[in-house]
Amino acid sequence: MERTFAIIKPDAVTAARAGAILSRIEQAGFRVVAMRLQHLTRAQAEGFYAVHAARPFFSSLTDFMSSGPCVLLALEAPDAIKRWRALMGATDPAKADAGTLRKDFGQSIEFNATHGSDAPETAAFELGYFFRGLELR
Ligand code: CMP
């Protein structure tokens, strides 16, 4: 079993698609270990995406991520990191395969509906950034 960290981003939550995305997560066989609706502050979004601080889109990205509530998730499944990334599809919805979440719910490379950890080290950091140990049982 493996755990990964996922976000249903403000674009999808505001458009009332969080339930549809959660349903797809459950249908794909992930166990929801922890889940919370949270409107991030700008500083929380900046800390989360610190690895992208030098990118030209950092300011716009952290603006977007603090523009409305997110659904924060800890997901568990065999090979969860890779499987969640496969279910999300490519970062840019225009390049995402049919049947993926970003293809179905994303609007642009920035407003792309979902986030997922890209490696075990990132998953450990991201799960710990938002969830306390007691929530991850
Ligand atoms: P995510 O998987 O959350 O990781 C970083 C985020 O930055 C990404 O999804 C997009 O929302 C955003 N992003 C990545 N590339 C670009 C880009 N070229 N322009 C704007 N936003 C981007």
CSV table of N, CA and C and ligand atoms in Angstrom, one decimal:
chain,number,residue,atom,x,y,z
A,1,MET,N,0.8,-1.2,0.0
A,1,MET,CA,0.0,0.0,0.0
A,1,MET,C,0.9,1.3,0.0
A,2,GLU,N,0.4,2.3,-0.7
A,2,GLU,CA,1.1,3.5,-0.7
A,2,GLU,C,0.1,4.7,-0.5
A,3,ARG,N,0.6,5.8,0.0
A,3,ARG,CA,-0.3,7.0,0.1
A,3,ARG,C,0.2,8.1,-0.7
A,4,THR,N,-0.7,8.9,-1.2
A,4,THR,CA,-0.3,10.1,-1.9
A,4,THR,C,-1.2,11.3,-1.4
A,5,PHE,N,-0.8,12.5,-1.8
A,5,PHE,CA,-1.5,13.7,-1.4
A,5,PHE,C,-2.2,14.2,-2.7
A,6,ALA,N,-3.5,14.6,-2.5
A,6,ALA,CA,-4.2,15.1,-3.7
A,6,ALA,C,-5.0,16.4,-3.3
A,7,ILE,N,-5.2,17.3,-4.2
A,7,ILE,CA,-6.0,18.4,-4.0
A,7,ILE,C,-7.1,18.5,-5.1
A,8,ILE,N,-8.3,18.7,-4.7
A,8,ILE,CA,-9.3,19.2,-5.7
A,8,ILE,C,-9.3,20.7,-5.6
A,9,LYS,N,-8.8,21.4,-6.7
A,9,LYS,CA,-8.5,22.8,-6.7
A,9,LYS,C,-9.7,23.7,-6.7
A,10,PRO,N,-9.5,25.0,-6.4
A,10,PRO,CA,-10.6,25.9,-6.3
A,10,PRO,C,-11.5,26.0,-7.5
A,11,ASP,N,-10.9,25.9,-8.7
A,11,ASP,CA,-11.7,25.9,-9.9
A,11,ASP,C,-12.8,24.9,-9.9
A,12,ALA,N,-12.4,23.6,-9.5
A,12,ALA,CA,-13.3,22.5,-9.5
A,12,ALA,C,-14.3,22.6,-8.3
A,13,VAL,N,-13.8,23.0,-7.2
A,13,VAL,CA,-14.7,23.2,-6.0
A,13,VAL,C,-15.8,24.2,-6.3
A,14,THR,N,-15.3,25.4,-6.8
A,14,THR,CA,-16.2,26.5,-7.1
A,14,THR,C,-17.3,26.1,-8.1
A,15,ALA,N,-16.9,25.3,-9.1
A,15,ALA,CA,-17.8,24.9,-10.1
A,15,ALA,C,-18.7,23.7,-9.7
A,16,ALA,N,-18.6,23.4,-8.4
A,16,ALA,CA,-19.4,22.3,-7.8
A,16,ALA,C,-19.1,20.9,-8.5
A,17,ARG,N,-17.8,20.7,-8.8
A,17,ARG,CA,-17.4,19.4,-9.3
A,17,ARG,C,-16.7,18.5,-8.3
A,18,ALA,N,-16.6,19.0,-7.1
A,18,ALA,CA,-15.8,18.2,-6.1
A,18,ALA,C,-16.5,16.8,-5.9
A,19,GLY,N,-17.8,16.8,-5.8
A,19,GLY,CA,-18.5,15.5,-5.6
A,19,GLY,C,-18.2,14.5,-6.8
A,20,ALA,N,-18.3,15.0,-8.0
A,20,ALA,CA,-18.0,14.2,-9.2
A,20,ALA,C,-16.6,13.7,-9.2
A,21,ILE,N,-15.7,14.5,-8.8
A,21,ILE,CA,-14.3,14.1,-8.8
A,21,ILE,C,-14.0,13.0,-7.6
A,22,LEU,N,-14.6,13.3,-6.5
A,22,LEU,CA,-14.5,12.3,-5.4
A,22,LEU,C,-15.1,11.0,-5.8
A,23,SER,N,-16.2,11.0,-6.5
A,23,SER,CA,-16.8,9.8,-6.9
A,23,SER,C,-15.9,9.0,-7.9
A,24,ARG,N,-15.2,9.7,-8.7
A,24,ARG,CA,-14.2,9.1,-9.6
A,24,ARG,C,-13.1,8.5,-8.8
A,25,ILE,N,-12.7,9.2,-7.8
A,25,ILE,CA,-11.6,8.7,-6.9
A,25,ILE,C,-12.0,7.4,-6.3
A,26,GLU,N,-13.2,7.3,-5.7
A,26,GLU,CA,-13.7,6.1,-5.1
A,26,GLU,C,-13.9,5.0,-6.1
A,27,GLN,N,-14.4,5.3,-7.3
A,27,GLN,CA,-14.6,4.3,-8.3
A,27,GLN,C,-13.3,3.7,-8.7
A,28,ALA,N,-12.2,4.5,-8.7
A,28,ALA,CA,-10.9,4.0,-9.1
A,28,ALA,C,-10.2,3.2,-8.0
A,29,GLY,N,-10.9,3.0,-6.9
A,29,GLY,CA,-10.4,2.1,-5.8
A,29,GLY,C,-9.5,2.7,-4.8
A,30,PHE,N,-9.4,4.0,-4.7
A,30,PHE,CA,-8.6,4.7,-3.7
A,30,PHE,C,-9.4,4.7,-2.4
A,31,ARG,N,-8.7,4.5,-1.3
A,31,ARG,CA,-9.3,4.7,0.0
A,31,ARG,C,-9.0,6.1,0.5
A,32,VAL,N,-10.0,6.8,0.8
A,32,VAL,CA,-9.8,8.2,1.3
A,32,VAL,C,-9.4,8.1,2.8
A,33,VAL,N,-8.2,8.4,3.1
A,33,VAL,CA,-7.6,8.3,4.4
A,33,VAL,C,-8.0,9.5,5.3
A,34,ALA,N,-7.9,10.7,4.6
A,34,ALA,CA,-8.2,11.9,5.3
A,34,ALA,C,-8.7,12.9,4.2
A,35,MET,N,-9.6,13.8,4.7
A,35,MET,CA,-10.1,14.8,3.7
A,35,MET,C,-10.6,16.0,4.5
A,36,ARG,N,-10.3,17.2,3.9
A,36,ARG,CA,-10.7,18.5,4.5
A,36,ARG,C,-10.9,19.5,3.5
A,37,LEU,N,-12.0,20.3,3.7
A,37,LEU,CA,-12.2,21.5,2.9
A,37,LEU,C,-11.5,22.7,3.5
A,38,GLN,N,-10.6,23.3,2.8
A,38,GLN,CA,-9.8,24.4,3.3
A,38,GLN,C,-9.6,25.5,2.3
A,39,HIS,N,-9.9,26.7,2.7
A,39,HIS,CA,-9.5,27.9,1.9
A,39,HIS,C,-8.1,28.3,2.3
A,40,LEU,N,-7.2,28.1,1.4
A,40,LEU,CA,-5.8,28.4,1.8
A,40,LEU,C,-5.5,29.9,1.8
A,41,THR,N,-4.6,30.3,2.7
A,41,THR,CA,-4.1,31.6,2.6
A,41,THR,C,-3.1,31.7,1.5
A,42,ARG,N,-2.7,32.9,1.1
A,42,ARG,CA,-1.7,33.1,0.1
A,42,ARG,C,-0.4,32.4,0.6
A,43,ALA,N,-0.1,32.7,1.9
A,43,ALA,CA,1.2,32.2,2.5
A,43,ALA,C,1.2,30.6,2.5
A,44,GLN,N,0.0,30.0,2.8
A,44,GLN,CA,0.0,28.6,2.8
A,44,GLN,C,0.2,28.0,1.4
A,45,ALA,N,-0.4,28.7,0.4
A,45,ALA,CA,-0.2,28.2,-1.0
A,45,ALA,C,1.2,28.4,-1.4
A,46,GLU,N,1.9,29.5,-1.0
A,46,GLU,CA,3.3,29.8,-1.4
A,46,GLU,C,4.2,28.7,-0.7
A,47,GLY,N,3.9,28.3,0.5
A,47,GLY,CA,4.7,27.3,1.2
A,47,GLY,C,4.5,26.0,0.5
A,48,PHE,N,3.3,25.7,0.1
A,48,PHE,CA,3.1,24.4,-0.5
A,48,PHE,C,3.8,24.3,-1.8
A,49,TYR,N,3.7,25.3,-2.6
A,49,TYR,CA,4.3,25.3,-4.0
A,49,TYR,C,5.7,26.0,-4.0
A,50,ALA,N,6.4,26.0,-2.8
A,50,ALA,CA,7.7,26.6,-2.7
A,50,ALA,C,8.7,26.1,-3.8
A,51,VAL,N,8.6,24.9,-4.2
A,51,VAL,CA,9.5,24.3,-5.2
A,51,VAL,C,9.3,25.0,-6.5
A,52,HIS,N,8.2,25.7,-6.7
A,52,HIS,CA,7.9,26.4,-8.0
A,52,HIS,C,8.2,27.9,-7.9
A,53,ALA,N,8.8,28.4,-6.8
A,53,ALA,CA,8.9,29.8,-6.5
A,53,ALA,C,9.6,30.6,-7.6
A,54,ALA,N,10.5,30.0,-8.3
A,54,ALA,CA,11.2,30.7,-9.3
A,54,ALA,C,10.5,30.7,-10.7
A,55,ARG,N,9.4,30.0,-10.8
A,55,ARG,CA,8.7,29.9,-12.1
A,55,ARG,C,7.9,31.2,-12.3
A,56,PRO,N,7.8,31.5,-13.6
A,56,PRO,CA,7.0,32.8,-14.0
A,56,PRO,C,5.6,32.7,-13.5
A,57,PHE,N,5.0,31.5,-13.4
A,57,PHE,CA,3.6,31.4,-13.0
A,57,PHE,C,3.3,31.3,-11.5
A,58,PHE,N,4.4,31.4,-10.7
A,58,PHE,CA,4.2,31.2,-9.3
A,58,PHE,C,3.2,32.2,-8.6
A,59,SER,N,3.3,33.4,-9.0
A,59,SER,CA,2.4,34.4,-8.4
A,59,SER,C,0.9,34.1,-8.8
A,60,SER,N,0.7,33.9,-10.0
A,60,SER,CA,-0.6,33.6,-10.5
A,60,SER,C,-1.1,32.3,-9.9
A,61,LEU,N,-0.3,31.3,-9.8
A,61,LEU,CA,-0.6,30.0,-9.3
A,61,LEU,C,-1.1,30.1,-7.8
A,62,THR,N,-0.3,30.8,-7.0
A,62,THR,CA,-0.6,30.9,-5.6
A,62,THR,C,-1.9,31.8,-5.4
A,63,ASP,N,-2.1,32.8,-6.3
A,63,ASP,CA,-3.3,33.6,-6.3
A,63,ASP,C,-4.5,32.7,-6.5
A,64,PHE,N,-4.4,31.9,-7.5
A,64,PHE,CA,-5.5,30.9,-7.9
A,64,PHE,C,-5.8,30.0,-6.7
A,65,MET,N,-4.7,29.4,-6.2
A,65,MET,CA,-4.9,28.4,-5.1
A,65,MET,C,-5.4,28.9,-3.8
A,66,SER,N,-5.3,30.2,-3.7
A,66,SER,CA,-5.9,30.9,-2.5
A,66,SER,C,-7.2,31.6,-2.8
A,67,SER,N,-7.7,31.4,-4.0
A,67,SER,CA,-8.9,32.1,-4.4
A,67,SER,C,-10.2,31.6,-3.9
A,68,GLY,N,-10.2,30.3,-3.4
A,68,GLY,CA,-11.4,29.7,-2.9
A,68,GLY,C,-11.1,28.4,-2.3
A,69,PRO,N,-12.0,27.7,-1.7
A,69,PRO,CA,-11.7,26.5,-1.0
A,69,PRO,C,-11.2,25.3,-1.9
A,70,CYS,N,-10.3,24.6,-1.3
A,70,CYS,CA,-9.7,23.3,-1.9
A,70,CYS,C,-10.3,22.1,-1.1
A,71,VAL,N,-10.3,21.0,-1.7
A,71,VAL,CA,-10.5,19.7,-1.0
A,71,VAL,C,-9.1,19.1,-0.9
A,72,LEU,N,-8.6,18.9,0.3
A,72,LEU,CA,-7.3,18.3,0.6
A,72,LEU,C,-7.6,16.8,0.9
A,73,LEU,N,-6.8,16.0,0.3
A,73,LEU,CA,-7.0,14.5,0.4
A,73,LEU,C,-5.7,13.7,0.7
A,74,ALA,N,-5.8,12.7,1.5
A,74,ALA,CA,-4.8,11.7,1.6
A,74,ALA,C,-5.4,10.4,1.0
A,75,LEU,N,-4.8,9.9,0.0
A,75,LEU,CA,-5.4,8.7,-0.7
A,75,LEU,C,-4.5,7.5,-0.6
A,76,GLU,N,-5.0,6.4,-0.4
A,76,GLU,CA,-4.3,5.2,-0.3
A,76,GLU,C,-4.7,4.1,-1.3
A,77,ALA,N,-3.7,3.4,-1.9
A,77,ALA,CA,-4.0,2.4,-2.9
A,77,ALA,C,-2.6,1.7,-3.2
A,78,PRO,N,-2.6,0.5,-3.7
A,78,PRO,CA,-1.3,0.0,-4.2
A,78,PRO,C,-0.8,1.0,-5.3
A,79,ASP,N,0.5,1.4,-5.3
A,79,ASP,CA,1.0,2.3,-6.3
A,79,ASP,C,0.2,3.6,-6.4
A,80,ALA,N,-0.2,4.1,-5.3
A,80,ALA,CA,-1.1,5.3,-5.3
A,80,ALA,C,-0.6,6.5,-6.0
A,81,ILE,N,0.7,6.8,-5.9
A,81,ILE,CA,1.3,8.0,-6.5
A,81,ILE,C,1.1,7.9,-8.0
A,82,LYS,N,1.6,6.8,-8.6
A,82,LYS,CA,1.5,6.7,-10.0
A,82,LYS,C,0.0,6.6,-10.5
A,83,ARG,N,-0.8,5.9,-9.8
A,83,ARG,CA,-2.2,5.7,-10.2
A,83,ARG,C,-3.0,7.0,-10.1
A,84,TRP,N,-2.7,7.8,-9.1
A,84,TRP,CA,-3.4,9.0,-9.0
A,84,TRP,C,-3.0,10.0,-10.1
A,85,ARG,N,-1.7,10.0,-10.4
A,85,ARG,CA,-1.3,10.8,-11.5
A,85,ARG,C,-1.9,10.4,-12.9
A,86,ALA,N,-2.0,9.1,-13.0
A,86,ALA,CA,-2.6,8.5,-14.3
A,86,ALA,C,-4.1,8.9,-14.3
A,87,LEU,N,-4.8,8.9,-13.2
A,87,LEU,CA,-6.2,9.3,-13.2
A,87,LEU,C,-6.4,10.8,-13.5
A,88,MET,N,-5.4,11.6,-13.0
A,88,MET,CA,-5.5,13.0,-13.2
A,88,MET,C,-5.3,13.4,-14.7
A,89,GLY,N,-4.3,12.7,-15.3
A,89,GLY,CA,-3.9,13.0,-16.7
A,89,GLY,C,-2.8,14.1,-16.7
A,90,ALA,N,-2.4,14.5,-17.9
A,90,ALA,CA,-1.3,15.5,-18.0
A,90,ALA,C,-1.7,16.9,-17.4
A,91,THR,N,-0.7,17.6,-16.9
A,91,THR,CA,-0.9,18.9,-16.3
A,91,THR,C,-1.7,19.8,-17.1
A,92,ASP,N,-1.5,19.8,-18.4
A,92,ASP,CA,-2.3,20.7,-19.3
A,92,ASP,C,-3.5,19.9,-19.8
A,93,PRO,N,-4.7,20.3,-19.4
A,93,PRO,CA,-5.9,19.5,-19.8
A,93,PRO,C,-6.0,19.3,-21.3
A,94,ALA,N,-5.4,20.2,-22.1
A,94,ALA,CA,-5.5,20.1,-23.6
A,94,ALA,C,-4.7,18.9,-24.1
A,95,LYS,N,-3.7,18.5,-23.2
A,95,LYS,CA,-2.8,17.4,-23.6
A,95,LYS,C,-3.2,16.1,-22.8
A,96,ALA,N,-4.2,16.2,-22.0
A,96,ALA,CA,-4.6,15.0,-21.1
A,96,ALA,C,-5.4,14.0,-22.0
A,97,ASP,N,-5.2,12.7,-21.6
A,97,ASP,CA,-5.9,11.7,-22.3
A,97,ASP,C,-7.4,11.7,-22.0
A,98,ALA,N,-8.2,11.2,-22.9
A,98,ALA,CA,-9.6,11.1,-22.7
A,98,ALA,C,-9.9,10.2,-21.5
A,99,GLY,N,-10.9,10.6,-20.7
A,99,GLY,CA,-11.2,9.8,-19.5
A,99,GLY,C,-10.5,10.2,-18.2
A,100,THR,N,-9.5,11.2,-18.4
A,100,THR,CA,-8.8,11.6,-17.2
A,100,THR,C,-9.5,12.8,-16.5
A,101,LEU,N,-9.2,13.0,-15.3
A,101,LEU,CA,-9.9,14.1,-14.6
A,101,LEU,C,-9.6,15.5,-15.1
A,102,ARG,N,-8.3,15.7,-15.5
A,102,ARG,CA,-8.0,17.0,-16.0
A,102,ARG,C,-8.6,17.3,-17.4
A,103,LYS,N,-8.7,16.2,-18.2
A,103,LYS,CA,-9.4,16.3,-19.5
A,103,LYS,C,-10.9,16.7,-19.2
A,104,ASP,N,-11.5,16.1,-18.2
A,104,ASP,CA,-12.9,16.2,-18.0
A,104,ASP,C,-13.3,17.5,-17.2
A,105,PHE,N,-12.4,17.9,-16.3
A,105,PHE,CA,-12.7,19.0,-15.4
A,105,PHE,C,-11.8,20.2,-15.5
A,106,GLY,N,-10.6,20.1,-16.1
A,106,GLY,CA,-9.7,21.2,-16.2
A,106,GLY,C,-10.0,22.2,-17.3
A,107,GLN,N,-9.6,23.4,-17.1
A,107,GLN,CA,-9.9,24.4,-18.1
A,107,GLN,C,-8.6,24.9,-18.8
A,108,SER,N,-7.5,24.8,-18.1
A,108,SER,CA,-6.2,25.3,-18.7
A,108,SER,C,-5.0,24.7,-17.9
A,109,ILE,N,-3.8,25.0,-18.3
A,109,ILE,CA,-2.7,24.4,-17.7
A,109,ILE,C,-2.6,24.9,-16.2
A,110,GLU,N,-3.1,26.1,-15.9
A,110,GLU,CA,-3.1,26.6,-14.6
A,110,GLU,C,-4.4,26.1,-13.8
A,111,PHE,N,-5.5,26.3,-14.4
A,111,PHE,CA,-6.8,25.9,-13.8
A,111,PHE,C,-7.1,24.5,-14.1
A,112,ASN,N,-6.3,23.6,-13.5
A,112,ASN,CA,-6.4,22.2,-14.0
A,112,ASN,C,-7.0,21.2,-13.0
A,113,ALA,N,-7.9,21.7,-12.2
A,113,ALA,CA,-8.8,20.9,-11.4
A,113,ALA,C,-8.2,20.1,-10.2
A,114,THR,N,-7.1,19.5,-10.4
A,114,THR,CA,-6.5,18.6,-9.4
A,114,THR,C,-5.0,18.7,-9.3
A,115,HIS,N,-4.5,18.3,-8.1
A,115,HIS,CA,-3.1,18.2,-7.9
A,115,HIS,C,-2.7,16.8,-7.4
A,116,GLY,N,-1.5,16.4,-7.6
A,116,GLY,CA,-1.1,15.1,-7.0
A,116,GLY,C,0.4,15.1,-6.8
A,117,SER,N,0.9,14.5,-5.7
A,117,SER,CA,2.3,14.4,-5.5
A,117,SER,C,3.0,13.6,-6.6
A,118,ASP,N,4.2,14.0,-6.9
A,118,ASP,CA,4.9,13.4,-8.1
A,118,ASP,C,5.9,12.3,-7.7
A,119,ALA,N,6.2,12.1,-6.4
A,119,ALA,CA,7.2,11.1,-6.0
A,119,ALA,C,7.0,10.8,-4.5
A,120,PRO,N,7.6,9.8,-4.0
A,120,PRO,CA,7.4,9.4,-2.5
A,120,PRO,C,7.8,10.5,-1.6
A,121,GLU,N,8.9,11.2,-1.9
A,121,GLU,CA,9.5,12.3,-1.0
A,121,GLU,C,8.5,13.5,-1.1
A,122,THR,N,7.9,13.8,-2.2
A,122,THR,CA,7.0,14.9,-2.3
A,122,THR,C,5.7,14.5,-1.6
A,123,ALA,N,5.3,13.3,-1.7
A,123,ALA,CA,4.0,12.8,-1.0
A,123,ALA,C,4.2,13.0,0.5
A,124,ALA,N,5.4,12.6,1.0
A,124,ALA,CA,5.7,12.7,2.4
A,124,ALA,C,5.6,14.2,2.9
A,125,PHE,N,6.2,15.1,2.1
A,125,PHE,CA,6.2,16.5,2.5
A,125,PHE,C,4.8,17.0,2.4
A,126,GLU,N,4.1,16.7,1.3
A,126,GLU,CA,2.7,17.3,1.1
A,126,GLU,C,1.7,16.8,2.1
A,127,LEU,N,1.8,15.5,2.4
A,127,LEU,CA,0.8,14.9,3.4
A,127,LEU,C,1.1,15.6,4.7
A,128,GLY,N,2.4,15.7,5.1
A,128,GLY,CA,2.7,16.3,6.4
A,128,GLY,C,2.5,17.8,6.4
A,129,TYR,N,2.4,18.5,5.3
A,129,TYR,CA,2.2,19.9,5.2
A,129,TYR,C,0.7,20.2,5.7
A,130,PHE,N,-0.2,19.4,5.3
A,130,PHE,CA,-1.6,19.6,5.6
A,130,PHE,C,-2.3,18.7,6.6
A,131,PHE,N,-1.7,17.6,6.9
A,131,PHE,CA,-2.4,16.7,7.8
A,131,PHE,C,-1.5,16.3,9.0
A,132,ARG,N,-2.1,16.2,10.2
A,132,ARG,CA,-1.4,15.8,11.4
A,132,ARG,C,-1.4,14.3,11.4
A,133,GLY,N,-0.5,13.7,12.1
A,133,GLY,CA,-0.3,12.3,12.2
A,133,GLY,C,-1.6,11.6,12.6
A,134,LEU,N,-2.4,12.2,13.5
A,134,LEU,CA,-3.6,11.5,14.0
A,134,LEU,C,-4.7,11.4,12.9
A,135,GLU,N,-4.6,12.3,11.9
A,135,GLU,CA,-5.6,12.3,10.9
A,135,GLU,C,-5.2,11.3,9.8
A,136,LEU,N,-4.0,10.7,9.8
A,136,LEU,CA,-3.6,9.8,8.8
A,136,LEU,C,-3.6,8.4,9.2
A,137,ARG,N,-4.5,8.0,10.0
A,137,ARG,CA,-4.6,6.6,10.5
A,137,ARG,C,-5.4,5.8,9.6
B,1,CMP,P1,0.1,21.1,-10.1
B,1,CMP,O1,0.2,19.6,-10.5
B,1,CMP,O2,-0.6,21.5,-8.9
B,1,CMP,O3,1.7,21.6,-10.0
B,1,CMP,C1,2.0,22.9,-10.2
B,1,CMP,C2,0.9,23.7,-10.8
B,1,CMP,O4,1.4,24.9,-11.5
B,1,CMP,C3,0.3,22.9,-11.9
B,1,CMP,O5,-0.5,21.9,-11.4
B,1,CMP,C4,-0.5,24.0,-12.6
B,1,CMP,O6,-1.7,24.4,-11.9
B,1,CMP,C5,0.5,25.1,-12.5
B,1,CMP,N1,1.2,25.3,-13.8
B,1,CMP,C6,2.1,24.4,-14.3
B,1,CMP,N2,2.7,24.8,-15.4
B,1,CMP,C7,2.1,26.0,-15.6
B,1,CMP,C8,2.2,27.0,-16.6
B,1,CMP,N3,3.1,26.9,-17.7
B,1,CMP,N4,1.5,28.1,-16.5
B,1,CMP,C9,0.6,28.3,-15.5
B,1,CMP,N5,0.5,27.4,-14.5
B,1,CMP,C10,1.2,26.3,-14.6
